[in-house]
mmCIF file of C-alpha atoms in Angstrom:
data_model
loop_
_atom_site.group_PDB
_atom_site.id
_atom_site.type_symbol
_atom_site.label_atom_id
_atom_site.label_comp_id
_atom_site.label_asym_id
_atom_site.label_seq_id
_atom_site.Cartn_x
_atom_site.Cartn_y
_atom_site.Cartn_z
ATOM 1 C CA MET A 1 1.139 -17.156 -30.653
ATOM 2 C CA LYS A 2 -1.777 -14.774 -30.146
ATOM 3 C CA ARG A 3 -1.645 -15.415 -26.399
ATOM 4 C CA SER A 4 2.103 -14.669 -26.331
ATOM 5 C CA LEU A 5 1.597 -11.388 -28.194
ATOM 6 C CA THR A 6 -1.200 -10.393 -25.847
ATOM 7 C CA LEU A 7 0.958 -11.141 -22.810
ATOM 8 C CA LEU A 8 3.883 -9.212 -24.287
ATOM 9 C CA GLY A 9 1.605 -6.254 -25.030
ATOM 10 C CA CYS A 10 0.291 -6.253 -21.451
ATOM 11 C CA LEU A 11 3.807 -6.348 -20.049
ATOM 12 C CA LEU A 12 4.993 -3.514 -22.268
ATOM 13 C CA LEU A 13 1.990 -1.345 -21.513
ATOM 14 C CA SER A 14 2.090 -1.948 -17.771
ATOM 15 C CA ALA A 15 5.872 -1.738 -17.282
ATOM 16 C CA PRO A 16 6.072 2.001 -16.513
ATOM 17 C CA VAL A 17 3.043 1.948 -14.205
ATOM 18 C CA PHE A 18 3.713 2.079 -10.468
ATOM 19 C CA ALA A 19 0.690 1.089 -8.406
ATOM 20 C CA LEU A 20 -0.589 -1.003 -5.556
ATOM 21 C CA CYS A 21 -2.400 -4.164 -6.558
ATOM 22 C CA MET A 22 -5.658 -4.160 -4.639
ATOM 23 C CA PRO A 23 -7.991 -7.084 -5.373
ATOM 24 C CA GLY A 24 -11.741 -6.761 -5.008
ATOM 25 C CA GLU A 25 -13.766 -3.639 -4.339
ATOM 26 C CA VAL A 26 -11.509 -0.676 -3.540
ATOM 27 C CA GLN A 27 -12.971 1.560 -0.847
ATOM 28 C CA PRO A 28 -12.950 5.293 -1.701
ATOM 29 C CA ASP A 29 -11.550 6.678 1.569
ATOM 30 C CA ARG A 30 -7.809 7.138 2.065
ATOM 31 C CA TYR A 31 -6.160 7.974 5.348
ATOM 32 C CA THR A 32 -2.758 9.542 5.905
ATOM 33 C CA TYR A 33 -0.754 8.519 8.946
ATOM 34 C CA TYR A 34 1.877 11.040 10.103
ATOM 35 C CA LEU A 35 4.189 8.477 11.666
ATOM 36 C CA THR A 36 5.953 8.573 15.001
ATOM 37 C CA PRO A 37 9.761 8.654 14.591
ATOM 38 C CA GLU A 38 9.966 5.204 16.209
ATOM 39 C CA TYR A 39 7.564 3.618 13.726
ATOM 40 C CA GLY A 40 9.292 5.381 10.834
ATOM 41 C CA GLN A 41 12.542 3.704 11.927
ATOM 42 C CA GLN A 42 10.759 0.315 12.122
ATOM 43 C CA LEU A 43 9.605 0.728 8.524
ATOM 44 C CA LYS A 44 13.114 1.784 7.459
ATOM 45 C CA MET A 45 14.558 -1.385 9.020
ATOM 46 C CA LEU A 46 11.850 -3.421 7.283
ATOM 47 C CA ASN A 47 12.717 -1.789 3.945
ATOM 48 C CA ASP A 48 16.412 -2.473 4.515
ATOM 49 C CA GLY A 49 15.582 -6.173 4.910
ATOM 50 C CA LYS A 50 15.944 -6.506 8.691
ATOM 51 C CA GLY A 51 13.149 -8.542 10.274
ATOM 52 C CA ARG A 52 11.327 -8.928 6.970
ATOM 53 C CA LYS A 53 8.888 -11.827 6.799
ATOM 54 C CA SER A 54 8.299 -13.892 3.697
ATOM 55 C CA THR A 55 5.089 -13.135 1.822
ATOM 56 C CA PHE A 56 3.979 -16.660 2.711
ATOM 57 C CA GLN A 57 4.339 -16.126 6.464
ATOM 58 C CA PRO A 58 1.275 -14.711 8.188
ATOM 59 C CA ILE A 59 1.528 -11.356 9.911
ATOM 60 C CA PRO A 60 -0.703 -10.157 12.761
ATOM 61 C CA HIS A 61 -3.895 -8.381 11.704
ATOM 62 C CA GLY A 62 -3.177 -4.649 11.478
ATOM 63 C CA ALA A 63 0.581 -5.134 10.999
ATOM 64 C CA LEU A 64 2.237 -4.062 7.757
ATOM 65 C CA ARG A 65 4.763 -5.874 5.595
ATOM 66 C CA SER A 66 6.915 -4.330 2.897
ATOM 67 C CA ASN A 67 5.474 -4.996 -0.542
ATOM 68 C CA MET A 68 8.728 -4.271 -2.406
ATOM 69 C CA ASN A 69 11.933 -6.225 -2.886
ATOM 70 C CA VAL A 70 14.895 -5.296 -0.694
ATOM 71 C CA GLY A 71 16.954 -4.081 -3.663
ATOM 72 C CA ALA A 72 14.374 -1.433 -4.544
ATOM 73 C CA SER A 73 13.610 -0.353 -0.989
ATOM 74 C CA LYS A 74 17.022 -0.465 0.703
ATOM 75 C CA GLY A 75 18.760 2.810 1.497
ATOM 76 C CA HIS A 76 15.740 5.124 1.522
ATOM 77 C CA PRO A 77 15.319 7.453 4.517
ATOM 78 C CA ALA A 78 12.851 6.621 7.261
ATOM 79 C CA PRO A 79 9.328 7.585 6.183
ATOM 80 C CA VAL A 80 7.526 10.362 8.030
ATOM 81 C CA ALA A 81 4.044 9.737 6.620
ATOM 82 C CA MET A 82 2.065 7.230 4.576
ATOM 83 C CA THR A 83 -1.338 7.095 2.930
ATOM 84 C CA CYS A 84 -3.412 3.914 3.131
ATOM 85 C CA ILE A 85 -6.394 2.591 1.222
ATOM 86 C CA SER A 86 -8.410 -0.606 1.585
ATOM 87 C CA SER A 87 -10.306 -3.105 -0.502
ATOM 88 C CA ILE A 88 -12.685 -5.935 0.289
ATOM 89 C CA TYR A 89 -12.326 -9.181 -1.634
ATOM 90 C CA TYR A 90 -13.346 -12.815 -1.314
ATOM 91 C CA ASN A 91 -10.489 -14.857 0.155
ATOM 92 C CA THR A 92 -10.958 -18.366 -1.218
ATOM 93 C CA GLY A 93 -8.628 -19.930 1.377
ATOM 94 C CA ALA A 94 -10.501 -18.407 4.308
ATOM 95 C CA ARG A 95 -13.848 -18.738 2.478
ATOM 96 C CA THR A 96 -14.941 -15.293 3.572
ATOM 97 C CA ASP A 97 -14.713 -11.623 2.647
ATOM 98 C CA TRP A 98 -11.329 -10.181 3.547
ATOM 99 C CA LEU A 99 -10.059 -6.653 4.157
ATOM 100 C CA ARG A 100 -6.790 -5.756 2.463
ATOM 101 C CA VAL A 101 -4.942 -2.548 3.316
ATOM 102 C CA GLY A 102 -2.308 -1.055 1.036
ATOM 103 C CA CYS A 103 -0.095 1.906 1.943
ATOM 104 C CA ILE A 104 2.462 4.088 0.173
ATOM 105 C CA ASP A 105 4.844 6.232 2.217
ATOM 106 C CA ASN A 106 6.330 9.631 1.369
ATOM 107 C CA ASN A 107 9.358 7.864 -0.216
ATOM 108 C CA GLY A 108 7.151 5.799 -2.557
ATOM 109 C CA MET A 109 7.621 2.502 -0.682
ATOM 110 C CA GLU A 110 4.643 0.120 -0.623
ATOM 111 C CA TYR A 111 3.240 -1.847 2.324
ATOM 112 C CA GLU A 112 0.358 -4.265 2.752
ATOM 113 C CA GLY A 113 -1.696 -5.617 5.616
ATOM 114 C CA ASN A 114 -4.778 -7.762 6.148
ATOM 115 C CA GLN A 115 -8.008 -7.673 8.125
ATOM 116 C CA LYS A 116 -7.347 -4.448 10.070
ATOM 117 C CA TRP A 117 -6.126 -0.941 9.428
ATOM 118 C CA PRO A 118 -2.795 -0.049 11.041
ATOM 119 C CA PRO A 119 -3.374 1.124 14.632
ATOM 120 C CA LYS A 120 -3.512 4.852 15.352
ATOM 121 C CA SER A 121 -0.685 4.376 17.872
ATOM 122 C CA ILE A 122 1.893 4.268 15.026
ATOM 123 C CA ALA A 123 1.090 7.867 14.153
ATOM 124 C CA GLU A 124 1.216 11.281 15.746
ATOM 125 C CA ARG A 125 -1.792 12.231 13.625
ATOM 126 C CA VAL A 126 -4.216 10.405 11.311
ATOM 127 C CA CYS A 127 -6.430 12.301 8.878
ATOM 128 C CA LYS A 128 -8.652 11.661 5.881
ATOM 129 C CA ALA A 129 -6.619 12.335 2.721
ATOM 130 C CA GLY A 130 -7.692 15.423 0.821
ATOM 131 C CA GLU A 131 -9.327 17.191 3.754
ATOM 132 C CA GLY A 132 -7.742 20.360 5.122
ATOM 133 C CA ASP A 133 -3.988 20.089 5.519
ATOM 134 C CA CYS A 134 -3.964 16.316 5.014
ATOM 135 C CA GLU A 135 -1.604 15.240 2.224
ATOM 136 C CA SER A 136 -2.038 12.122 0.110
ATOM 137 C CA PHE A 137 0.912 10.033 -1.048
ATOM 138 C CA LEU A 138 -1.371 7.694 -2.974
ATOM 139 C CA GLN A 139 -3.145 8.985 -6.081
ATOM 140 C CA MET A 140 -6.028 7.215 -7.789
ATOM 141 C CA ASP A 141 -7.021 7.333 -11.432
ATOM 142 C CA THR A 142 -10.372 8.792 -10.401
ATOM 143 C CA ASP A 143 -8.752 11.793 -8.654
ATOM 144 C CA SER A 144 -8.621 13.713 -11.923
ATOM 145 C CA TRP A 145 -11.951 12.461 -13.301
ATOM 146 C CA SER A 146 -14.426 15.286 -13.805
ATOM 147 C CA GLY A 147 -17.469 13.184 -14.627
ATOM 148 C CA PRO A 148 -19.060 12.262 -17.937
ATOM 149 C CA GLN A 149 -18.248 14.646 -20.754
#
């Protein structure tokens, strides 16, 4: 009974939260990719369910897969930019440390990839989020932290 109440409490508290699930040690740097129109259309087709691979099918290192169900992602316009972050975790199947990349585009759609960052060729410009005129579409809890009080 106690376990059921705890689970219910976790579900209720986490229901309104929208976030990427990044296992392991999240790296602090975020990069924003200002996408080429062609790659934006590829992501739109992926979000609309065309050419989408199952989460159990491997994808090439550096490629992205949609991390949202088709019902939630279908019908959004083609993204023009996305911000990516990475984490390093121990992959028990591969028995080694593994790089995981998570991205959120300007429409709020989520993507994931493994072992490599997306190539720079998908973007007209890549910049470090927060520097100069580089937007970030992915906010972290620590962005508003002002240190110990």
